[in-house]
XYZ file of C-alpha atoms in Angstrom:
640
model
C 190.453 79.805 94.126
C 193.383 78.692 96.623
C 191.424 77.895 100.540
C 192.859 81.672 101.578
C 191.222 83.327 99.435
C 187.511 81.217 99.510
C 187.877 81.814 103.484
C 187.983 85.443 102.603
C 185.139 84.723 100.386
C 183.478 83.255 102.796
C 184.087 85.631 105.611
C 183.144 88.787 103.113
C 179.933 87.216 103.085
C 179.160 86.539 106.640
C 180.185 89.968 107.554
C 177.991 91.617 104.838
C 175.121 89.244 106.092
C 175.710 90.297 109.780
C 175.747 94.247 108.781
C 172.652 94.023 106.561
C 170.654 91.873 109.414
C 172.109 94.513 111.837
C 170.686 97.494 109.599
C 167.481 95.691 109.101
C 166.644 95.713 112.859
C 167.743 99.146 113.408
C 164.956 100.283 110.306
C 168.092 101.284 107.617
C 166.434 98.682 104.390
C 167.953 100.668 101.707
C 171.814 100.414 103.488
C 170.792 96.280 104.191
C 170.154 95.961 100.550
C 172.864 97.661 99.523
C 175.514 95.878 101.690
C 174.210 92.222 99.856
C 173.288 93.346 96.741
C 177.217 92.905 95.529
C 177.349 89.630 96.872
C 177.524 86.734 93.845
C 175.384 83.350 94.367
C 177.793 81.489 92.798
C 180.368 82.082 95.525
C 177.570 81.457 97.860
C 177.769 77.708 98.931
C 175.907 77.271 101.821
C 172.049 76.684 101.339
C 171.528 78.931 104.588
C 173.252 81.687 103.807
C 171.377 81.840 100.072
C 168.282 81.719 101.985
C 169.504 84.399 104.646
C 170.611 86.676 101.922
C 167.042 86.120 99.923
C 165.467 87.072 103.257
C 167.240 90.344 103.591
C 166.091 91.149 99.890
C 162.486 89.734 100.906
C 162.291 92.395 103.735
C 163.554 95.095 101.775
C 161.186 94.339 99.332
C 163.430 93.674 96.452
C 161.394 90.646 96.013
C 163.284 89.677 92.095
C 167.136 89.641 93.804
C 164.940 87.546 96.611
C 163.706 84.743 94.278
C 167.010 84.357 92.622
C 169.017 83.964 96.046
C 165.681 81.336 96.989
C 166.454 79.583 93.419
C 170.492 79.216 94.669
C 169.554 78.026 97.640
C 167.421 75.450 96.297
C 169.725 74.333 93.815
C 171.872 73.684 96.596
C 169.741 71.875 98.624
C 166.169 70.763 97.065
C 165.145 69.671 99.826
C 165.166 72.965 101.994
C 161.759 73.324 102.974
C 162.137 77.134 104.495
C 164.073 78.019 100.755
C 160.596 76.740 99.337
C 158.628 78.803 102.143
C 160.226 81.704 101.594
C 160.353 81.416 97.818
C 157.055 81.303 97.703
C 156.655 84.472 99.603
C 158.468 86.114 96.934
C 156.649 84.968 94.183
C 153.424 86.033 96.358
C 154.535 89.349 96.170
C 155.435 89.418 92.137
C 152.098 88.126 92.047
C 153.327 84.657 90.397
C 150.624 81.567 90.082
C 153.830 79.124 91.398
C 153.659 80.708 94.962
C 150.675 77.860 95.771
C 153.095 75.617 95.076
C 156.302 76.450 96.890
C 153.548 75.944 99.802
C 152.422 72.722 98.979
C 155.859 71.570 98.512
C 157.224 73.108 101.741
C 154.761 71.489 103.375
C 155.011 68.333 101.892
C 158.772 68.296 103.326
C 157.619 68.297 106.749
C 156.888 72.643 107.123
C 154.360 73.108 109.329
C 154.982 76.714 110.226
C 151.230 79.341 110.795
C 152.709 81.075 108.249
C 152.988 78.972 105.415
C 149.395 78.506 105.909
C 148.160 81.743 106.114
C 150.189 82.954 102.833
C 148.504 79.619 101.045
C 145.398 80.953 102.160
C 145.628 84.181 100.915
C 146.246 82.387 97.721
C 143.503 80.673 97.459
C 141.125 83.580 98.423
C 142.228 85.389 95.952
C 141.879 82.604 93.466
C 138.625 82.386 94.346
C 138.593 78.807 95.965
C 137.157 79.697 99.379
C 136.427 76.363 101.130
C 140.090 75.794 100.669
C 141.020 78.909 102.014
C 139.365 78.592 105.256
C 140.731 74.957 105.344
C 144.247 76.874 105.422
C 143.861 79.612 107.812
C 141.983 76.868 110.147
C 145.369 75.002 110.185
C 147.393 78.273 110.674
C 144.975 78.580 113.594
C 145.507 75.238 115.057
C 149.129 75.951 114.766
C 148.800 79.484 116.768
C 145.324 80.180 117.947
C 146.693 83.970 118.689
C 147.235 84.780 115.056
C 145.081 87.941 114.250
C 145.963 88.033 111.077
C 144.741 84.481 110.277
C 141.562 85.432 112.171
C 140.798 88.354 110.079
C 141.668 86.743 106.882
C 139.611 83.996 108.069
C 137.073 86.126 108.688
C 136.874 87.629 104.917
C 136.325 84.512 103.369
C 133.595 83.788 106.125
C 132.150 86.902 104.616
C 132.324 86.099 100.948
C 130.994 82.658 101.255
C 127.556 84.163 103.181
C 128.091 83.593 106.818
C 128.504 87.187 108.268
C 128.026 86.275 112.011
C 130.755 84.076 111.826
C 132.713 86.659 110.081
C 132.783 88.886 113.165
C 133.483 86.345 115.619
C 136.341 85.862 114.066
C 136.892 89.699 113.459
C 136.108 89.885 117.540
C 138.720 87.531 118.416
C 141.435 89.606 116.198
C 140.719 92.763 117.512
C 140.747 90.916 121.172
C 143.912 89.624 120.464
C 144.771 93.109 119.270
C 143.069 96.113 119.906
C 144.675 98.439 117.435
C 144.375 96.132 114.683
C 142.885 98.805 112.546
C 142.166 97.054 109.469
C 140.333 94.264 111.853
C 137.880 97.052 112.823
C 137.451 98.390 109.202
C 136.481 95.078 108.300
C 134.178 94.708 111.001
C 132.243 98.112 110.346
C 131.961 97.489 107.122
C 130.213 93.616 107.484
C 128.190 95.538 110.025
C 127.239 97.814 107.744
C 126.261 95.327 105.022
C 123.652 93.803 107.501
C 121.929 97.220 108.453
C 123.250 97.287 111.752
C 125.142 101.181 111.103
C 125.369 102.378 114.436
C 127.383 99.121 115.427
C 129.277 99.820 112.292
C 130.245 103.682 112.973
C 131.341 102.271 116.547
C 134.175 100.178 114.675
C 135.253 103.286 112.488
C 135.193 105.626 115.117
C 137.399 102.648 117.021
C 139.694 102.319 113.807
C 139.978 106.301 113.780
C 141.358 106.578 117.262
C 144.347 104.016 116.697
C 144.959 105.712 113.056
C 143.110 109.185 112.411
C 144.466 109.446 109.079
C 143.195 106.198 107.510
C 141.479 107.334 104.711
C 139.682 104.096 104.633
C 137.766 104.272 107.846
C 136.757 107.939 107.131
C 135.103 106.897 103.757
C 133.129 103.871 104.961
C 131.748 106.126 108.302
C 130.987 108.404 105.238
C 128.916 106.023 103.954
C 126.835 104.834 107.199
C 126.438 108.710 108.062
C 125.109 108.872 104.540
C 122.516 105.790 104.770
C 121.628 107.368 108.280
C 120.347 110.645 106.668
C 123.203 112.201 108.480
C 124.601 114.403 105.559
C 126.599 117.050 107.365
C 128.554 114.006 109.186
C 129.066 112.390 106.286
C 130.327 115.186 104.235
C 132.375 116.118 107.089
C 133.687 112.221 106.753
C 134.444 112.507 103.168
C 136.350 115.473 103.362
C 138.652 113.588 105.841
C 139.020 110.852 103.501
C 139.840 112.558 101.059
C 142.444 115.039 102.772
C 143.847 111.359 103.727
C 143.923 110.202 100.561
C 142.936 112.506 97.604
C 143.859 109.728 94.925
C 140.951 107.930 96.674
C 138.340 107.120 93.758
C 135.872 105.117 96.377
C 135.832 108.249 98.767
C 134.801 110.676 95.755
C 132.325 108.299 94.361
C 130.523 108.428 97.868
C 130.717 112.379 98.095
C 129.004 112.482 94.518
C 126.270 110.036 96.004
C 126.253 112.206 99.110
C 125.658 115.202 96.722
C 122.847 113.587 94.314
C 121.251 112.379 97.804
C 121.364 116.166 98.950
C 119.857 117.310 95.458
C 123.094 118.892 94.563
C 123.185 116.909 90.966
C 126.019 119.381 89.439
C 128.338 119.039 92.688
C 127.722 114.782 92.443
C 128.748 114.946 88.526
C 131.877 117.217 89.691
C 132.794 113.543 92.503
C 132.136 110.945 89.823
C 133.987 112.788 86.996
C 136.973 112.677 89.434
C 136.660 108.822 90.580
C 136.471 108.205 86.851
C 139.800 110.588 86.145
C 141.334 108.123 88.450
C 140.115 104.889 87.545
C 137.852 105.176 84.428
C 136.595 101.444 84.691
C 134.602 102.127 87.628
C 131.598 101.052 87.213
C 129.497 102.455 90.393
C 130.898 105.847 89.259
C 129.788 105.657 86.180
C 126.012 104.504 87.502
C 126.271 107.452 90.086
C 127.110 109.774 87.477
C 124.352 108.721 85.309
C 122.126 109.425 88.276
C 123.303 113.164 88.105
C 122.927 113.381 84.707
C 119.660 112.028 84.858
C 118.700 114.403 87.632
C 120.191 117.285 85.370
C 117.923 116.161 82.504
C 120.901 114.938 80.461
C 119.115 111.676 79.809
C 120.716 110.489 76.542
C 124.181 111.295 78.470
C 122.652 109.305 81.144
C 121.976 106.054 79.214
C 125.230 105.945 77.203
C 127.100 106.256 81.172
C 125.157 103.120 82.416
C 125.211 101.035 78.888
C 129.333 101.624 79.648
C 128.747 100.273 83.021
C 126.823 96.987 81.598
C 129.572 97.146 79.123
C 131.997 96.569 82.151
C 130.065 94.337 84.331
C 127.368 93.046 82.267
C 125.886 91.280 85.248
C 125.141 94.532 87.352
C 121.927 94.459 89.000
C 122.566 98.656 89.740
C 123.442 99.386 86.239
C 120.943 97.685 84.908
C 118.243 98.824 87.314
C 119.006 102.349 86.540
C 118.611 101.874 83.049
C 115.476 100.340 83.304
C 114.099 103.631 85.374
C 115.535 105.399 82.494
C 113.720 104.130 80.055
C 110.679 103.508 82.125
C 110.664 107.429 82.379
C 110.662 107.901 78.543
C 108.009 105.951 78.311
C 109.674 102.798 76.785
C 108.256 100.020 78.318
C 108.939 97.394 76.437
C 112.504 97.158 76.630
C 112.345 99.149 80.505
C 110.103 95.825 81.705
C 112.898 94.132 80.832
C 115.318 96.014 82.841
C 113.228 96.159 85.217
C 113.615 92.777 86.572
C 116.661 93.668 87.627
C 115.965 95.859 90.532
C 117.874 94.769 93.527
C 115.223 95.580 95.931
C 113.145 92.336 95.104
C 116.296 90.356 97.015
C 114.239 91.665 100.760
C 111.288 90.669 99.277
C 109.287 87.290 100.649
C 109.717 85.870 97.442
C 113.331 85.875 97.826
C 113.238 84.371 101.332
C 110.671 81.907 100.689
C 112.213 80.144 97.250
C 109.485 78.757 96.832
C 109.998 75.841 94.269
C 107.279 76.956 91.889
C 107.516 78.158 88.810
C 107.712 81.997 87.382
C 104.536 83.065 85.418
C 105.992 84.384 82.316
C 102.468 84.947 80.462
C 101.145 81.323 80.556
C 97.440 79.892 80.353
C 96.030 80.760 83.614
C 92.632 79.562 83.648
C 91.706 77.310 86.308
C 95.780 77.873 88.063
C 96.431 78.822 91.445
C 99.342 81.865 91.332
C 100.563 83.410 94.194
C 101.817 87.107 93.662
C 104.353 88.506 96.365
C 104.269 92.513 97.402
C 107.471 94.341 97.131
C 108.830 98.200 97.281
C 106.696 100.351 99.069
C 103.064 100.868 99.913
C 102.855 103.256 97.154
C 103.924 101.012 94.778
C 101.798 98.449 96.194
C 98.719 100.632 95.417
C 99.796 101.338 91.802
C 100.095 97.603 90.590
C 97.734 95.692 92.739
C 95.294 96.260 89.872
C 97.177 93.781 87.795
C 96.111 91.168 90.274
C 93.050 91.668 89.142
C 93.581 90.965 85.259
C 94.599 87.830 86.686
C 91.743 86.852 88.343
C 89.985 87.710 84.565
C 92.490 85.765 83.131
C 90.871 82.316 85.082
C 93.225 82.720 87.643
C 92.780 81.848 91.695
C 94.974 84.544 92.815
C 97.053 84.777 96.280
C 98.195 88.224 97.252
C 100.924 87.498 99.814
C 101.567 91.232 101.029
C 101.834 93.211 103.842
C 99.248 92.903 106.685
C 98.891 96.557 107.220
C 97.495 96.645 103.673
C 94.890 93.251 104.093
C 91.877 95.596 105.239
C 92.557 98.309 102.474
C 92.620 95.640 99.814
C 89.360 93.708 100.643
C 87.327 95.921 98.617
C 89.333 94.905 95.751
C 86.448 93.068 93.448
C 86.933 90.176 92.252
C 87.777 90.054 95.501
C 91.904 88.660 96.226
C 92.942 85.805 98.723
C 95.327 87.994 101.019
C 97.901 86.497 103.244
C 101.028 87.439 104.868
C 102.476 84.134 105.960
C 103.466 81.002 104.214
C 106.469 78.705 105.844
C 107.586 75.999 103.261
C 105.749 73.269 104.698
C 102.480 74.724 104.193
C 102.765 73.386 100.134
C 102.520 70.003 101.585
C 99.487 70.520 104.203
C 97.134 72.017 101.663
C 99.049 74.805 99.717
C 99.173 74.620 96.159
C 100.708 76.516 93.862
C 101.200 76.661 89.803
C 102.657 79.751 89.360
C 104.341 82.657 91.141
C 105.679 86.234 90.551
C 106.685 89.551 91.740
C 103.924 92.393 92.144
C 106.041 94.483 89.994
C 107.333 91.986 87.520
C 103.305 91.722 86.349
C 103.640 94.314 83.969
C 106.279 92.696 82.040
C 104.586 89.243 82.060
C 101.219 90.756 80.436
C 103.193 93.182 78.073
C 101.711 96.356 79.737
C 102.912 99.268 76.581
C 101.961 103.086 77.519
C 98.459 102.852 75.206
C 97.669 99.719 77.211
C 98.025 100.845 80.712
C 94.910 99.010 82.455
C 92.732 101.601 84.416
C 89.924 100.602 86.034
C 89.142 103.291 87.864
C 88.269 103.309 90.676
C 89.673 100.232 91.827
C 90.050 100.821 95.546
C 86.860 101.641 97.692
C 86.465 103.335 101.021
C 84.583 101.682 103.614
C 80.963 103.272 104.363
C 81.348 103.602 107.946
C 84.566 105.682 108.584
C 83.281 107.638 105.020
C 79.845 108.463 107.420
C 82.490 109.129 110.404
C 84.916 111.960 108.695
C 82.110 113.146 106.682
C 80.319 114.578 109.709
C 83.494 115.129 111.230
C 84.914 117.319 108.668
C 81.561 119.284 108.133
C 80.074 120.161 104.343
C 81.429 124.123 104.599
C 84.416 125.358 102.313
C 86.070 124.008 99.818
C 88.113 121.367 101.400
C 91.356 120.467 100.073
C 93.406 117.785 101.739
C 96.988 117.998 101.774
C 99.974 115.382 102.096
C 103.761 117.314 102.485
C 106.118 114.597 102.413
C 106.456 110.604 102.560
C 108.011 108.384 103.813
C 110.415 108.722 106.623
C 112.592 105.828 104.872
C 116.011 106.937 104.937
C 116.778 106.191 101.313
C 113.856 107.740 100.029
C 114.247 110.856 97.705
C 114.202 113.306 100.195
C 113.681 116.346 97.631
C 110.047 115.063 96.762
C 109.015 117.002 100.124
C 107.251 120.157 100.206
C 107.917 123.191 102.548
C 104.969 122.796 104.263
C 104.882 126.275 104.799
C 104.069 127.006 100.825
C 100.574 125.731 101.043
C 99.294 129.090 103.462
C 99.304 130.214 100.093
C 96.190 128.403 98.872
C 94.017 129.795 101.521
C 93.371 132.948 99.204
C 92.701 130.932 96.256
C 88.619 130.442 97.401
C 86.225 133.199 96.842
C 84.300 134.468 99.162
C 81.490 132.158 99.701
C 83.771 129.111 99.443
C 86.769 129.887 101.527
C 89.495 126.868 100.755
C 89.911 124.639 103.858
C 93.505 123.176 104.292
C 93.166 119.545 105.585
C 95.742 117.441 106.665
C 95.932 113.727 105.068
C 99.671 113.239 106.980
C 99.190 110.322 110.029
C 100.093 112.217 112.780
C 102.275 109.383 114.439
C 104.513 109.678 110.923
C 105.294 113.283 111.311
C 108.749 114.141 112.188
C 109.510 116.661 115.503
C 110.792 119.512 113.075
C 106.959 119.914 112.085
C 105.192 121.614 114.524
C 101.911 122.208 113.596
C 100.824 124.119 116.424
C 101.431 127.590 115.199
C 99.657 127.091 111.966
C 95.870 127.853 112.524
C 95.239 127.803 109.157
C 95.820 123.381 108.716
C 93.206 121.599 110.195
C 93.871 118.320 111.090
C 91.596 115.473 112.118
C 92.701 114.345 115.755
C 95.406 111.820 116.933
C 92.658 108.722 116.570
C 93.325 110.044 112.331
C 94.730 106.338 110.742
C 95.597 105.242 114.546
C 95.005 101.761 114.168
C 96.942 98.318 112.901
C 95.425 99.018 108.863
C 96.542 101.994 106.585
C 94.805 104.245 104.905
C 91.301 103.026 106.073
C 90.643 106.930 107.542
C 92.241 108.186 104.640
C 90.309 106.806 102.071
C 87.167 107.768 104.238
C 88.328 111.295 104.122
C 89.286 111.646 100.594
C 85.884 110.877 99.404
C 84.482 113.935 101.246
C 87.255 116.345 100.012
C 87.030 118.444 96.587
C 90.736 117.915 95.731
C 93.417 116.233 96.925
C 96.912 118.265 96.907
C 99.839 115.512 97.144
C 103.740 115.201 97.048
C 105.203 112.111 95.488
C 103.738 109.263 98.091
C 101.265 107.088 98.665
C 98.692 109.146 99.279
C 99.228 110.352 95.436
C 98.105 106.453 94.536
C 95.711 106.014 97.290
C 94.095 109.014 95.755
C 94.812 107.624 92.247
C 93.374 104.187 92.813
C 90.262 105.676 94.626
C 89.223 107.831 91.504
C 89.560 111.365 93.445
C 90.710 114.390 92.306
C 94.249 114.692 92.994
C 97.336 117.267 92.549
C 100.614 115.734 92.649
C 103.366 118.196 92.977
C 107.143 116.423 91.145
C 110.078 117.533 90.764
C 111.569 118.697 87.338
C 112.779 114.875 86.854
C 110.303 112.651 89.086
C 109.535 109.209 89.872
C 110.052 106.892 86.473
C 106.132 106.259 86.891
C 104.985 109.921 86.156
C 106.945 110.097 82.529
C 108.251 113.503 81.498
C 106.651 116.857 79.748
C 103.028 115.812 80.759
C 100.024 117.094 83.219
C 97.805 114.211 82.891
C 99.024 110.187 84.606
C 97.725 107.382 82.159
C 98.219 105.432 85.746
C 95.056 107.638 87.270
C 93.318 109.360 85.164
C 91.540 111.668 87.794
C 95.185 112.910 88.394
C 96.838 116.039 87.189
C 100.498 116.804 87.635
C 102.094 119.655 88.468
C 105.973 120.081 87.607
C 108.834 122.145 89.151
C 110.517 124.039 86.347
C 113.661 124.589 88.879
C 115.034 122.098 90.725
C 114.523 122.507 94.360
C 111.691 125.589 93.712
C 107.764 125.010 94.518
C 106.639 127.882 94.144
C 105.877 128.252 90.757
C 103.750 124.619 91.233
C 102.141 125.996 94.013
C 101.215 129.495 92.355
C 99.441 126.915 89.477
C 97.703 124.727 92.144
C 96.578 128.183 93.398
C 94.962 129.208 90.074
C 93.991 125.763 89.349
C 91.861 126.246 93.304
C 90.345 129.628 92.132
C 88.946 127.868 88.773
C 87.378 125.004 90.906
C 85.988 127.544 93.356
C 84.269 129.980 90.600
């Protein structure tokens, strides 16, 4: 080539690179690309110019014709520190290990540049080396303190190696820096919402929403605060948003069917997961949520093969395996459910779990003469059902500590043997006194002693009222009638199954079930500062409740106890008061759905937990009456 025709070459090449940089600012990428995709490397000379034409490919994402022009341009020059910068960009993008070290390199020929760092960091996140990461967006940071990208990558590796708080400073400073930095304020909501703190968290959607009302993200994870709220028709209304936004979305259908199976609507939830599982069939929370519907559907064997396809996936899961273990728990196999049932993810809040204690776990060992400290968990209910193991314990040779909730203390000291209850231990109490050999979970105790159906210990009762407030509601509540105590709903936990509730409303319908020399009395067991506004019990003459003093105090359950032992029967949803009931050797009703709680098995009226207990089922999902109509008959027996 004669020095004419390379200047023409050369000026070809220039011109192209001026009209593609020209259509690249004025938002034309496809023309840019095509005015240097003709151009050949090898006529290309000038380092700069390879790595000017590799940048125009970079931006119009044609990040292959990129790395080769990067390549020229290095073979030109080796020493080109931005031709390593940028090829590693590319390689970034094609999702190439060697990007990490186009960084190093640039950077070890003098590149200092915020975003050399912050693409190394990425790197590194995602290769799951953290403390390096943050080392990397730190010196991005020093480099350009106003770098909200930095911040809020920063900020996610904050958040994955356990330091939350610091995760939304750094979030805060992002979103500071700039305020419709949408993905900044997704991020933030959604740390928010991992710590519990969900109105804070719907603040940041509801932020992210006004800069971008489509994002299909934000939508779902409001969703999903609305939904731990109890605030279903928000949170459908949120799905339904996401999902116009993005109907590929598998996330936002998995949290409709969990909106749906929290709304007893078990055939809608299957419809949600059998779509997030269309479009992505590893998904392994969809195929737990749809086990959920299955199981609330009675499809149990179809429910078991979903989650052992989820432990198949992620062998690890704490969910998956939790469900399986209420699965089998529910059948009755408790052998292999014990198991599972160490699993549950709700031992995590636990004291145990905050303590870690350096003890060891009591796995079944010689306990005679050994000091073991046993740790409450779940709720009260629960609390009721398995305290009784603390007392095998205790026959075992064991000096037992029951570290559990105060409100319970008073309740408990009529346990005999009688327990050593506290509810406070810092670490440095083992070395002013404190001893301990062993230690366990309240609910793990079943599994250590190798509790099987047959062998279900019930020393009934095990609980005891206290004399004085029995004397106090006896004379109180008169001798006339037949009195019946009743207990419509539980907790008013959020997360609790919400269709175990009774229309209170239904149980009018026991007040004709006396005869006529022992009318049936309707007696509330609910603590009146539990009950929610939406029941009013002032237009029902027919429940007679016991007066605002009625369980008032710091303890629960002392005036509840006291009353039960001067009622003939005890009618019950799925609560506590079922246990407390239970445990105190009363007659008791407990009203379940069609699929209950794992503890009250399946196709049975008597509990091998209480055997002064009868169940009544639903036979439709949803419909008390028929229950009600046997508690009813069941009430005219008792009378006659």
């Amino acid at each position: 080539m004669n020095c004419d025709q390379g200047q023409r070459v050369e000026d070809g090449v220039d011109a192209a690179i001026e009209r593609s940089i020209a259509q690249l600012r004025s938002g034309r990428t496809e023309d840019a690309l095509l005015g240097v995709r003709p151009l050949d490397s090898q006529q290309v000379a000038s380092p700069e110019k390879s790595t000017l034409i590799g940048l125009i490919c970079l931006s119009a994402a044609d990040y292959e014709t990129a790395l080769n022009w990067f390549n020229r341009s290095l073979s030109l020059d080796p020493a080109n520190a931005q031709a390593w910068l940028h090829r590693g960009a590319a390689l970034q993008q094609l999702g190439r290990a060697e990007a990490l070290a186009c960084y190093d390199e640039a950077h070890r020929l003098g590149l200092a540049e915020p975003a050399l760092f912050y693409n190394r960091g990425n790197l590194l996140r995602a290769a799951g080396r953290l403390d390096e990461a943050i080392a990397s967006y730190d010196a991005a940071l020093r480099l350009n303190p106003a770098y909200p990208e930095a911040l809020r990558a920063g900020a996610l590796v904050l958040r994955d190696l356990g330091y939350p708080q610091g995760a939304i400073e750094f979030l805060d400073e992002a979103v500071r820096l700039s305020p419709s930095f949408t993905e900044a304020l997704i991020d933030r909501g959604d740390i928010l919402q991992g710590l519990d703190r969900l109105d804070e968290a719907i603040a940041c959607y509801d932020r992210a929403l006004n800069n971008d009302p489509d994002n299909a993200a934000a939508w779902n994870n409001l969703g999903a605060a609305l939904l731990t709220l109890g605030r279903y028709g928000e949170a459908d209304k949120a799905f339904d948003a996401a999902l116009r936004a993005d109907p590929h979305s598998p996330q936002a259908w998995n949290n409709r069917g969990n909106l749906m199976l929290a709304t007893q609507r078990p055939e809608a939830a299957l419809s949600d997961y059998e779509r997030a599982l269309a479009l992505r069939a590893d998904y392994s929370e969809a195929l737990i949520g749809r086990a959920g519907a299955q199981k609330q559907l009675g499809r149990l064997g179809e429910a078991l093969a979903g989650l052992d396809n989820a432990l198949a996936l992620q062998p690890d899961s704490d969910h998956a395996k939790n469900n399986k273990a209420v699965l089998l728990l529910l059948r009755g196999e408790f052998e292999q459910g014990w198991d599972f049932y160490e699993s549950r993810w709700i031992i995590s809040r636990t004291p145990k779990h905050a303590l870690k204690l350096a003890v060891p776990e009591w796995e079944g060992q010689k306990l005679d003469g050994k000091n073991i400290i046993v740790f409450d968990e779940q709720g009260f209910g629960d609390t009721i059902q398995f305290v009784r193991f603390c007392l095998i314990l205790t026959e075992l040779g064991a000096n037992v500590t029951f570290f559990c909730r105060r409100r319970l203390h008073r309740l408990f000291k009529s346990l005999a043997p009688p327990l050593r209850l506290i509810d406070r231990l810092e670490p440095g109490d083992l070395g002013r006194g404190e001893r301990f050999d062993f230690q366990i979970a309240l609910c793990s105790l079943p599994r250590a002693l190798k509790t099987r159906l047959h062998s279900i210990p019930t020393p009934i009762p095990y609980l005891f009222a206290e004399p004085a407030p029995v004397q106090k509601w006896a004379a109180r509540l008169g001798s006339h009638g037949l009195k019946v105590g009743i207990c419509w709903r539980g907790s008013a936990n959020l997360k609790a199954d919400r269709g175990r509730a009774v229309p209170l409303a239904l149980f009018e319908r026991l007040i004709g079930a006396g005869t006529t020399g022992e009318g049936v009395r309707l007696i509330s067991l609910q603590r009146p500062a539990d009950l929610p506004p939406q029941d009013d019990l002032a237009g029902l003459p027919w429940l007679e409740r016991m007066g605002a003093d009625f369980d008032a105090g710091p303890d629960s359950f002392i005036d509840t106890a006291a009353l039960m032992q001067s009622l003939d029967l005890i009618v019950s949803c799925d609560t506590s008061t079922a246990h407390l009931a239970g445990a105190l050797g009363r007659p008791v009703t407990v009203l379940l759905q069609p699929i209950p709680d794992w503890r009250w098995l399946l196709d049975r009226e008597d509990c091998p937990w209480y055997p002064s207990m009868r169940l009544m089922r639903q036979s439709r999902q949803g419909d008390w009456s028929e229950p009600m109509s046997r508690v009813a008959e069941a009430l005219r027996n008792l009378a006659s």
